[in-house]
Amino acid sequence: MVKSMTGYGRGIYSGEQRSVTVEVKAVNHRYCDITVKMPRKYSFAEEKIKAAAKEVLKRGKVEIGVSIDNFGKSETDLNLDAAKQYYDALTELGQNFNLAGDGQVPLSLLAGMTDVLTTAPAAEDEEAFERELLEALKEALEGISAMRAVEGEKLALDILKRADIIE
């Protein structure tokens, strides 16, 4: 079976904690050259992505893009020491410059100051993430393989027509 070197596939995993989208694009290349573009936070899974892609795609310049939308809970930390320091500094600033107002520092101003409120995503289960990612990758690789097969059939027919003309 003749297969084309070019193709595109897309796979999506959607779960309770996140949605993972994998896009695979391939063009002609003598060897199997795979590039993965994904958030640095998830780079621990890059080698597994490359290994899974090499099993399916033997040749070509392959670009794999991964995007992740997390729905999971995040953890918010309140730094009361930083808030108190900002409050004291802002209050002193208002007193020293005789600024008009009721002398109160708005909560919204304090909450927006650096390091008073910090939000970080909840801890990741790397194994669960890899399973979800590989599921989306499998779907994308199936898509690109199907596209390459269809294009390969068209190429084979074109080659046979040209061979008939030459004959």
Tab-separated table of N, CA and C in Angstrom:
chain	number	residue	atom	x	y	z
A	1	MET	N	0.838	-1.180	0.000
A	1	MET	CA	0.000	0.000	0.000
A	1	MET	C	0.882	1.242	0.000
A	2	VAL	N	0.598	2.139	-0.913
A	2	VAL	CA	1.320	3.405	-1.007
A	2	VAL	C	0.689	4.391	-0.025
A	3	LYS	N	1.560	5.054	0.742
A	3	LYS	CA	1.080	6.071	1.665
A	3	LYS	C	1.774	7.384	1.356
A	4	SER	N	1.033	8.444	1.489
A	4	SER	CA	1.587	9.777	1.307
A	4	SER	C	2.459	10.125	2.503
A	5	MET	N	3.348	11.086	2.308
A	5	MET	CA	4.186	11.552	3.413
A	5	MET	C	3.523	12.694	4.171
A	6	THR	N	2.529	13.330	3.544
A	6	THR	CA	1.900	14.473	4.190
A	6	THR	C	0.569	14.069	4.802
A	7	GLY	N	0.184	14.773	5.826
A	7	GLY	CA	-1.103	14.487	6.445
A	7	GLY	C	-1.305	15.299	7.704
A	8	TYR	N	-2.520	15.169	8.230
A	8	TYR	CA	-2.911	15.901	9.434
A	8	TYR	C	-3.876	15.032	10.219
A	9	GLY	N	-3.733	15.040	11.514
A	9	GLY	CA	-4.665	14.325	12.384
A	9	GLY	C	-4.864	15.103	13.670
A	10	ARG	N	-6.043	14.946	14.233
A	10	ARG	CA	-6.365	15.650	15.471
A	10	ARG	C	-7.069	14.690	16.414
A	11	GLY	N	-6.672	14.722	17.668
A	11	GLY	CA	-7.309	13.901	18.688
A	11	GLY	C	-7.624	14.725	19.916
A	12	ILE	N	-8.753	14.419	20.527
A	12	ILE	CA	-9.170	15.168	21.714
A	12	ILE	C	-9.562	14.192	22.814
A	13	TYR	N	-9.041	14.438	23.992
A	13	TYR	CA	-9.485	13.730	25.196
A	13	TYR	C	-10.170	14.770	26.066
A	14	SER	N	-11.354	14.456	26.546
A	14	SER	CA	-12.055	15.368	27.430
A	14	SER	C	-12.495	14.604	28.665
A	15	GLY	N	-12.026	15.042	29.808
A	15	GLY	CA	-12.361	14.383	31.058
A	15	GLY	C	-12.825	15.390	32.094
A	16	GLU	N	-12.951	14.933	33.333
A	16	GLU	CA	-13.430	15.793	34.416
A	16	GLU	C	-12.420	16.877	34.769
A	17	GLN	N	-11.135	16.530	34.726
A	17	GLN	CA	-10.115	17.476	35.177
A	17	GLN	C	-9.545	18.351	34.069
A	18	ARG	N	-9.576	17.835	32.823
A	18	ARG	CA	-8.943	18.597	31.751
A	18	ARG	C	-9.386	18.110	30.380
A	19	SER	N	-9.086	18.933	29.400
A	19	SER	CA	-9.282	18.580	28.002
A	19	SER	C	-7.908	18.651	27.340
A	20	VAL	N	-7.549	17.591	26.609
A	20	VAL	CA	-6.249	17.532	25.945
A	20	VAL	C	-6.498	17.430	24.442
A	21	THR	N	-5.894	18.342	23.682
A	21	THR	CA	-6.010	18.318	22.232
A	21	THR	C	-4.623	18.098	21.646
A	22	VAL	N	-4.527	17.107	20.743
A	22	VAL	CA	-3.259	16.801	20.081
A	22	VAL	C	-3.465	16.944	18.581
A	23	GLU	N	-2.601	17.722	17.950
A	23	GLU	CA	-2.622	17.883	16.503
A	23	GLU	C	-1.301	17.383	15.943
A	24	VAL	N	-1.390	16.540	14.899
A	24	VAL	CA	-0.201	15.981	14.272
A	24	VAL	C	-0.187	16.401	12.807
A	25	LYS	N	0.910	17.018	12.389
A	25	LYS	CA	1.088	17.436	10.994
A	25	LYS	C	2.370	16.797	10.482
A	26	ALA	N	2.336	16.307	9.241
A	26	ALA	CA	3.529	15.675	8.674
A	26	ALA	C	3.718	16.105	7.229
A	27	VAL	N	4.969	16.313	6.873
A	27	VAL	CA	5.347	16.598	5.495
A	27	VAL	C	6.505	15.673	5.120
A	28	ASN	N	6.836	15.662	3.837
A	28	ASN	CA	7.868	14.775	3.331
A	28	ASN	C	9.224	15.064	3.972
A	29	HIS	N	9.910	14.005	4.329
A	29	HIS	CA	11.262	14.104	4.889
A	29	HIS	C	11.886	12.731	4.787
A	30	ARG	N	13.176	12.702	4.588
A	30	ARG	CA	13.870	11.427	4.384
A	30	ARG	C	13.827	10.534	5.632
A	31	TYR	N	13.932	11.144	6.779
A	31	TYR	CA	13.955	10.395	8.036
A	31	TYR	C	12.698	10.692	8.847
A	32	CYS	N	12.642	10.163	10.046
A	32	CYS	CA	11.531	10.452	10.949
A	32	CYS	C	12.015	11.514	11.938
A	33	ASP	N	11.591	12.744	11.692
A	33	ASP	CA	12.001	13.886	12.516
A	33	ASP	C	10.762	14.415	13.230
A	34	ILE	N	10.682	14.176	14.543
A	34	ILE	CA	9.483	14.536	15.304
A	34	ILE	C	9.795	15.695	16.250
A	35	THR	N	8.949	16.722	16.162
A	35	THR	CA	9.045	17.874	17.050
A	35	THR	C	7.757	17.967	17.851
A	36	VAL	N	7.884	18.149	19.158
A	36	VAL	CA	6.711	18.253	20.026
A	36	VAL	C	6.664	19.648	20.623
A	37	LYS	N	5.506	20.290	20.479
A	37	LYS	CA	5.290	21.607	21.088
A	37	LYS	C	4.174	21.469	22.110
A	38	MET	N	4.532	21.706	23.364
A	38	MET	CA	3.569	21.579	24.456
A	38	MET	C	4.011	22.459	25.614
A	39	PRO	N	3.110	22.737	26.543
A	39	PRO	CA	3.505	23.537	27.708
A	39	PRO	C	4.661	22.875	28.461
A	40	ARG	N	5.601	23.677	28.879
A	40	ARG	CA	6.802	23.173	29.560
A	40	ARG	C	6.448	22.316	30.780
A	41	LYS	N	5.367	22.649	31.439
A	41	LYS	CA	4.947	21.935	32.645
A	41	LYS	C	4.743	20.440	32.381
A	42	TYR	N	4.404	20.100	31.138
A	42	TYR	CA	4.100	18.712	30.791
A	42	TYR	C	5.211	18.044	29.975
A	43	SER	N	6.368	18.647	29.932
A	43	SER	CA	7.450	18.113	29.104
A	43	SER	C	7.917	16.728	29.535
A	44	PHE	N	7.558	16.293	30.727
A	44	PHE	CA	7.930	14.952	31.172
A	44	PHE	C	7.343	13.869	30.266
A	45	ALA	N	6.311	14.186	29.510
A	45	ALA	CA	5.652	13.196	28.644
A	45	ALA	C	6.159	13.231	27.204
A	46	GLU	N	7.109	14.103	26.901
A	46	GLU	CA	7.555	14.281	25.515
A	46	GLU	C	8.128	13.005	24.897
A	47	GLU	N	8.943	12.275	25.622
A	47	GLU	CA	9.555	11.065	25.059
A	47	GLU	C	8.511	9.984	24.766
A	48	LYS	N	7.494	9.887	25.610
A	48	LYS	CA	6.429	8.912	25.346
A	48	LYS	C	5.651	9.292	24.098
A	49	ILE	N	5.458	10.581	23.886
A	49	ILE	CA	4.763	11.055	22.685
A	49	ILE	C	5.572	10.684	21.449
A	50	LYS	N	6.866	10.971	21.488
A	50	LYS	CA	7.731	10.668	20.340
A	50	LYS	C	7.769	9.163	20.055
A	51	ALA	N	7.880	8.363	21.097
A	51	ALA	CA	7.932	6.913	20.911
A	51	ALA	C	6.638	6.389	20.287
A	52	ALA	N	5.498	6.862	20.771
A	52	ALA	CA	4.213	6.422	20.217
A	52	ALA	C	4.064	6.867	18.769
A	53	ALA	N	4.526	8.067	18.447
A	53	ALA	CA	4.422	8.572	17.075
A	53	ALA	C	5.341	7.794	16.135
A	54	LYS	N	6.538	7.427	16.605
A	54	LYS	CA	7.481	6.676	15.767
A	54	LYS	C	6.965	5.283	15.429
A	55	GLU	N	6.159	4.714	16.294
A	55	GLU	CA	5.588	3.395	16.001
A	55	GLU	C	4.654	3.452	14.799
A	56	VAL	N	3.977	4.577	14.617
A	56	VAL	CA	2.984	4.721	13.551
A	56	VAL	C	3.575	5.401	12.321
A	57	LEU	N	4.345	6.441	12.536
A	57	LEU	CA	4.888	7.238	11.442
A	57	LEU	C	6.367	6.913	11.275
A	58	LYS	N	6.699	6.198	10.235
A	58	LYS	CA	8.080	5.737	10.052
A	58	LYS	C	8.976	6.804	9.431
A	59	ARG	N	8.382	7.709	8.632
A	59	ARG	CA	9.165	8.755	7.977
A	59	ARG	C	8.385	10.055	7.994
A	60	GLY	N	9.107	11.136	7.735
A	60	GLY	CA	8.467	12.430	7.598
A	60	GLY	C	8.925	13.408	8.655
A	61	LYS	N	8.729	14.678	8.351
A	61	LYS	CA	8.967	15.730	9.334
A	61	LYS	C	7.630	15.944	10.027
A	62	VAL	N	7.566	15.566	11.272
A	62	VAL	CA	6.312	15.526	12.015
A	62	VAL	C	6.327	16.579	13.113
A	63	GLU	N	5.253	17.353	13.157
A	63	GLU	CA	5.098	18.347	14.217
A	63	GLU	C	3.868	17.966	15.029
A	64	ILE	N	4.070	17.786	16.328
A	64	ILE	CA	2.975	17.427	17.228
A	64	ILE	C	2.750	18.585	18.186
A	65	GLY	N	1.542	19.108	18.162
A	65	GLY	CA	1.182	20.199	19.057
A	65	GLY	C	0.192	19.717	20.097
A	66	VAL	N	0.448	20.044	21.344
A	66	VAL	CA	-0.410	19.619	22.443
A	66	VAL	C	-0.907	20.855	23.183
A	67	SER	N	-2.231	20.950	23.356
A	67	SER	CA	-2.783	22.025	24.179
A	67	SER	C	-3.655	21.404	25.270
A	68	ILE	N	-3.594	22.001	26.438
A	68	ILE	CA	-4.290	21.466	27.612
A	68	ILE	C	-5.131	22.565	28.241
A	69	ASP	N	-6.392	22.249	28.497
A	69	ASP	CA	-7.272	23.137	29.253
A	69	ASP	C	-7.619	22.420	30.551
A	70	ASN	N	-7.128	22.941	31.656
A	70	ASN	CA	-7.383	22.322	32.959
A	70	ASN	C	-8.688	22.842	33.546
A	71	PHE	N	-9.512	21.900	34.008
A	71	PHE	CA	-10.759	22.251	34.684
A	71	PHE	C	-10.641	22.004	36.176
A	72	GLY	N	-9.571	21.323	36.560
A	72	GLY	CA	-9.400	20.899	37.945
A	72	GLY	C	-9.322	22.069	38.905
A	73	LYS	N	-9.391	21.738	40.159
A	73	LYS	CA	-9.352	22.763	41.200
A	73	LYS	C	-7.963	23.382	41.262
A	74	SER	N	-7.945	24.614	41.684
A	74	SER	CA	-6.678	25.283	41.920
A	74	SER	C	-6.609	25.637	43.400
A	75	GLU	N	-5.407	25.847	43.847
A	75	GLU	CA	-5.187	26.163	45.252
A	75	GLU	C	-4.825	27.644	45.364
A	76	THR	N	-5.535	28.360	46.244
A	76	THR	CA	-5.270	29.781	46.442
A	76	THR	C	-4.647	29.958	47.822
A	77	ASP	N	-3.534	30.669	47.836
A	77	ASP	CA	-2.840	30.942	49.091
A	77	ASP	C	-2.964	32.429	49.411
A	78	LEU	N	-3.208	32.716	50.676
A	78	LEU	CA	-3.304	34.086	51.159
A	78	LEU	C	-2.074	34.371	52.010
A	79	ASN	N	-1.345	35.419	51.651
A	79	ASN	CA	-0.149	35.804	52.394
A	79	ASN	C	-0.508	37.024	53.242
A	80	LEU	N	-0.916	36.760	54.490
A	80	LEU	CA	-1.338	37.846	55.386
A	80	LEU	C	-0.203	38.802	55.736
A	81	ASP	N	1.014	38.289	55.831
A	81	ASP	CA	2.157	39.159	56.146
A	81	ASP	C	2.366	40.201	55.049
A	82	ALA	N	2.307	39.761	53.801
A	82	ALA	CA	2.466	40.696	52.678
A	82	ALA	C	1.314	41.692	52.658
A	83	ALA	N	0.084	41.227	52.910
A	83	ALA	CA	-1.083	42.114	52.921
A	83	ALA	C	-0.933	43.179	54.002
A	84	LYS	N	-0.466	42.775	55.196
A	84	LYS	CA	-0.290	43.740	56.296
A	84	LYS	C	0.773	44.769	55.947
A	85	GLN	N	1.856	44.333	55.343
A	85	GLN	CA	2.925	45.263	54.956
A	85	GLN	C	2.406	46.274	53.916
A	86	TYR	N	1.668	45.794	52.944
A	86	TYR	CA	1.085	46.703	51.939
A	86	TYR	C	0.101	47.670	52.603
A	87	TYR	N	-0.746	47.133	53.488
A	87	TYR	CA	-1.734	47.967	54.182
A	87	TYR	C	-1.049	49.081	54.964
A	88	ASP	N	-0.044	48.700	55.756
A	88	ASP	CA	0.685	49.683	56.557
A	88	ASP	C	1.352	50.737	55.669
A	89	ALA	N	1.970	50.282	54.580
A	89	ALA	CA	2.666	51.213	53.683
A	89	ALA	C	1.676	52.159	53.006
A	90	LEU	N	0.542	51.635	52.558
A	90	LEU	CA	-0.455	52.481	51.894
A	90	LEU	C	-1.101	53.461	52.872
A	91	THR	N	-1.354	53.013	54.095
A	91	THR	CA	-1.924	53.895	55.114
A	91	THR	C	-0.955	55.023	55.438
A	92	GLU	N	0.306	54.677	55.617
A	92	GLU	CA	1.343	55.687	55.911
A	92	GLU	C	1.478	56.664	54.741
A	93	LEU	N	1.408	56.164	53.548
A	93	LEU	CA	1.496	57.007	52.354
A	93	LEU	C	0.357	58.027	52.334
A	94	GLY	N	-0.857	57.561	52.632
A	94	GLY	CA	-2.016	58.465	52.672
A	94	GLY	C	-1.874	59.528	53.738
A	95	GLN	N	-1.339	59.150	54.920
A	95	GLN	CA	-1.170	60.109	56.019
A	95	GLN	C	-0.076	61.127	55.713
A	96	ASN	N	1.021	60.679	55.135
A	96	ASN	CA	2.151	61.573	54.852
A	96	ASN	C	1.824	62.610	53.780
A	97	PHE	N	0.947	62.262	52.865
A	97	PHE	CA	0.627	63.191	51.783
A	97	PHE	C	-0.744	63.846	51.953
A	98	ASN	N	-1.349	63.651	53.129
A	98	ASN	CA	-2.656	64.243	53.414
A	98	ASN	C	-3.636	64.019	52.266
A	99	LEU	N	-3.721	62.776	51.833
A	99	LEU	CA	-4.607	62.436	50.720
A	99	LEU	C	-6.052	62.422	51.192
A	100	ALA	N	-6.928	62.935	50.353
A	100	ALA	CA	-8.353	62.961	50.686
A	100	ALA	C	-8.900	61.541	50.684
A	101	GLY	N	-9.933	61.332	51.464
A	101	GLY	CA	-10.550	60.013	51.530
A	101	GLY	C	-10.832	59.650	52.965
A	102	ASP	N	-11.384	58.488	53.144
A	102	ASP	CA	-11.766	58.077	54.502
A	102	ASP	C	-10.626	57.376	55.229
A	103	GLY	N	-9.462	57.267	54.589
A	103	GLY	CA	-8.319	56.642	55.249
A	103	GLY	C	-8.318	55.128	55.160
A	104	GLN	N	-9.319	54.564	54.543
A	104	GLN	CA	-9.401	53.115	54.408
A	104	GLN	C	-8.722	52.661	53.105
A	105	VAL	N	-8.012	51.570	53.184
A	105	VAL	CA	-7.389	50.975	51.998
A	105	VAL	C	-8.377	49.943	51.447
A	106	PRO	N	-8.807	50.098	50.190
A	106	PRO	CA	-9.795	49.167	49.628
A	106	PRO	C	-9.251	47.733	49.549
A	107	LEU	N	-10.120	46.789	49.847
A	107	LEU	CA	-9.753	45.373	49.789
A	107	LEU	C	-9.304	44.973	48.387
A	108	SER	N	-9.975	45.507	47.372
A	108	SER	CA	-9.624	45.162	45.994
A	108	SER	C	-8.194	45.596	45.670
A	109	LEU	N	-7.755	46.722	46.249
A	109	LEU	CA	-6.383	47.181	46.027
A	109	LEU	C	-5.397	46.236	46.697
A	110	LEU	N	-5.674	45.857	47.925
A	110	LEU	CA	-4.784	44.933	48.643
A	110	LEU	C	-4.719	43.572	47.956
A	111	ALA	N	-5.881	43.057	47.536
A	111	ALA	CA	-5.924	41.734	46.915
A	111	ALA	C	-5.140	41.701	45.608
A	112	GLY	N	-5.038	42.852	44.942
A	112	GLY	CA	-4.330	42.911	43.670
A	112	GLY	C	-2.832	43.105	43.792
A	113	MET	N	-2.355	43.335	44.986
A	113	MET	CA	-0.924	43.556	45.176
A	113	MET	C	-0.162	42.230	45.020
A	114	THR	N	1.069	42.351	44.581
A	114	THR	CA	1.910	41.181	44.321
A	114	THR	C	2.054	40.302	45.566
A	115	ASP	N	1.864	39.019	45.387
A	115	ASP	CA	2.072	37.970	46.398
A	115	ASP	C	1.064	37.966	47.548
A	116	VAL	N	0.026	38.799	47.513
A	116	VAL	CA	-0.987	38.745	48.567
A	116	VAL	C	-1.863	37.517	48.336
A	117	LEU	N	-2.382	37.373	47.137
A	117	LEU	CA	-3.144	36.177	46.761
A	117	LEU	C	-2.423	35.502	45.605
A	118	THR	N	-2.117	34.237	45.773
A	118	THR	CA	-1.491	33.471	44.685
A	118	THR	C	-2.331	32.238	44.419
A	119	THR	N	-2.490	31.950	43.142
A	119	THR	CA	-3.265	30.780	42.742
A	119	THR	C	-2.369	29.856	41.948
A	120	ALA	N	-2.383	28.599	42.311
A	120	ALA	CA	-1.601	27.589	41.592
A	120	ALA	C	-2.504	26.398	41.320
A	121	PRO	N	-2.317	25.767	40.164
A	121	PRO	CA	-3.127	24.586	39.883
A	121	PRO	C	-2.840	23.476	40.890
A	122	ALA	N	-3.841	22.662	41.130
A	122	ALA	CA	-3.672	21.534	42.043
A	122	ALA	C	-2.616	20.578	41.487
A	123	ALA	N	-2.038	19.783	42.352
A	123	ALA	CA	-0.990	18.842	41.950
A	123	ALA	C	-1.508	17.896	40.866
A	124	GLU	N	-0.634	17.595	39.912
A	124	GLU	CA	-0.984	16.741	38.775
A	124	GLU	C	-0.653	15.272	39.072
A	125	ASP	N	-1.495	14.399	38.588
A	125	ASP	CA	-1.204	12.975	38.583
A	125	ASP	C	-0.586	12.690	37.218
A	126	GLU	N	0.756	12.558	37.174
A	126	GLU	CA	1.465	12.431	35.903
A	126	GLU	C	1.033	11.201	35.114
A	127	GLU	N	0.812	10.090	35.790
A	127	GLU	CA	0.412	8.863	35.080
A	127	GLU	C	-0.964	9.031	34.444
A	128	ALA	N	-1.893	9.639	35.161
A	128	ALA	CA	-3.229	9.864	34.603
A	128	ALA	C	-3.143	10.814	33.417
A	129	PHE	N	-2.330	11.850	33.554
A	129	PHE	CA	-2.175	12.792	32.445
A	129	PHE	C	-1.595	12.093	31.221
A	130	GLU	N	-0.570	11.258	31.417
A	130	GLU	CA	0.030	10.548	30.281
A	130	GLU	C	-0.982	9.641	29.588
A	131	ARG	N	-1.832	8.968	30.355
A	131	ARG	CA	-2.869	8.115	29.751
A	131	ARG	C	-3.819	8.952	28.895
A	132	GLU	N	-4.234	10.083	29.434
A	132	GLU	CA	-5.154	10.964	28.704
A	132	GLU	C	-4.495	11.518	27.445
A	133	LEU	N	-3.246	11.932	27.579
A	133	LEU	CA	-2.501	12.473	26.451
A	133	LEU	C	-2.321	11.422	25.363
A	134	LEU	N	-1.940	10.209	25.749
A	134	LEU	CA	-1.715	9.151	24.764
A	134	LEU	C	-3.015	8.726	24.090
A	135	GLU	N	-4.127	8.853	24.793
A	135	GLU	CA	-5.428	8.557	24.182
A	135	GLU	C	-5.733	9.572	23.070
A	136	ALA	N	-5.496	10.838	23.344
A	136	ALA	CA	-5.705	11.878	22.330
A	136	ALA	C	-4.709	11.718	21.188
A	137	LEU	N	-3.459	11.360	21.511
A	137	LEU	CA	-2.437	11.153	20.492
A	137	LEU	C	-2.799	9.985	19.587
A	138	LYS	N	-3.308	8.910	20.178
A	138	LYS	CA	-3.709	7.739	19.381
A	138	LYS	C	-4.771	8.131	18.353
A	139	GLU	N	-5.740	8.908	18.774
A	139	GLU	CA	-6.797	9.368	17.864
A	139	GLU	C	-6.208	10.230	16.749
A	140	ALA	N	-5.269	11.108	17.096
A	140	ALA	CA	-4.636	11.970	16.095
A	140	ALA	C	-3.813	11.148	15.110
A	141	LEU	N	-3.092	10.142	15.615
A	141	LEU	CA	-2.280	9.299	14.740
A	141	LEU	C	-3.149	8.442	13.817
A	142	GLU	N	-4.289	7.991	14.318
A	142	GLU	CA	-5.218	7.257	13.457
A	142	GLU	C	-5.722	8.170	12.338
A	143	GLY	N	-6.002	9.423	12.673
A	143	GLY	CA	-6.470	10.388	11.683
A	143	GLY	C	-5.434	10.671	10.615
A	144	ILE	N	-4.182	10.876	11.032
A	144	ILE	CA	-3.139	11.174	10.055
A	144	ILE	C	-2.835	9.946	9.201
A	145	SER	N	-2.888	8.754	9.804
A	145	SER	CA	-2.650	7.529	9.036
A	145	SER	C	-3.724	7.340	7.971
A	146	ALA	N	-4.963	7.587	8.328
A	146	ALA	CA	-6.059	7.464	7.364
A	146	ALA	C	-5.886	8.480	6.236
A	147	MET	N	-5.516	9.696	6.587
A	147	MET	CA	-5.327	10.730	5.572
A	147	MET	C	-4.173	10.372	4.641
A	148	ARG	N	-3.087	9.851	5.197
A	148	ARG	CA	-1.935	9.447	4.392
A	148	ARG	C	-2.292	8.289	3.466
A	149	ALA	N	-3.121	7.363	3.935
A	149	ALA	CA	-3.532	6.222	3.104
A	149	ALA	C	-4.388	6.688	1.928
A	150	VAL	N	-5.336	7.573	2.189
A	150	VAL	CA	-6.201	8.095	1.120
A	150	VAL	C	-5.361	8.845	0.092
A	151	GLU	N	-4.467	9.689	0.570
A	151	GLU	CA	-3.597	10.443	-0.344
A	151	GLU	C	-2.667	9.495	-1.102
A	152	GLY	N	-2.220	8.440	-0.438
A	152	GLY	CA	-1.359	7.449	-1.093
A	152	GLY	C	-2.073	6.734	-2.225
A	153	GLU	N	-3.345	6.398	-2.023
A	153	GLU	CA	-4.134	5.772	-3.092
A	153	GLU	C	-4.233	6.696	-4.296
A	154	LYS	N	-4.465	7.965	-4.051
A	154	LYS	CA	-4.549	8.942	-5.139
A	154	LYS	C	-3.210	9.034	-5.879
A	155	LEU	N	-2.114	9.026	-5.122
A	155	LEU	CA	-0.794	9.073	-5.743
A	155	LEU	C	-0.535	7.834	-6.579
A	156	ALA	N	-0.908	6.674	-6.057
A	156	ALA	CA	-0.707	5.422	-6.785
A	156	ALA	C	-1.485	5.427	-8.093
A	157	LEU	N	-2.732	5.883	-8.067
A	157	LEU	CA	-3.543	5.968	-9.288
A	157	LEU	C	-2.908	6.928	-10.291
A	158	ASP	N	-2.413	8.045	-9.795
A	158	ASP	CA	-1.775	9.016	-10.677
A	158	ASP	C	-0.516	8.425	-11.312
A	159	ILE	N	0.270	7.726	-10.538
A	159	ILE	CA	1.495	7.101	-11.057
A	159	ILE	C	1.142	6.056	-12.118
A	160	LEU	N	0.108	5.243	-11.850
A	160	LEU	CA	-0.298	4.224	-12.823
A	160	LEU	C	-0.800	4.874	-14.110
A	161	LYS	N	-1.556	5.945	-14.022
A	161	LYS	CA	-2.021	6.647	-15.219
A	161	LYS	C	-0.837	7.175	-16.028
A	162	ARG	N	0.125	7.747	-15.325
A	162	ARG	CA	1.289	8.278	-16.018
A	162	ARG	C	2.112	7.152	-16.647
A	163	ALA	N	2.190	6.009	-15.973
A	163	ALA	CA	2.908	4.858	-16.533
A	163	ALA	C	2.213	4.368	-17.803
A	164	ASP	N	0.865	4.363	-17.800
A	164	ASP	CA	0.128	3.984	-19.001
A	164	ASP	C	0.407	4.941	-20.146
A	165	ILE	N	0.455	6.219	-19.844
A	165	ILE	CA	0.735	7.222	-20.883
A	165	ILE	C	2.126	7.003	-21.460
A	166	ILE	N	3.092	6.755	-20.595
A	166	ILE	CA	4.470	6.522	-21.041
A	166	ILE	C	4.558	5.246	-21.876
A	167	GLU	N	3.833	4.222	-21.473
A	167	GLU	CA	3.837	2.940	-22.157
A	167	GLU	C	3.293	3.105	-23.552
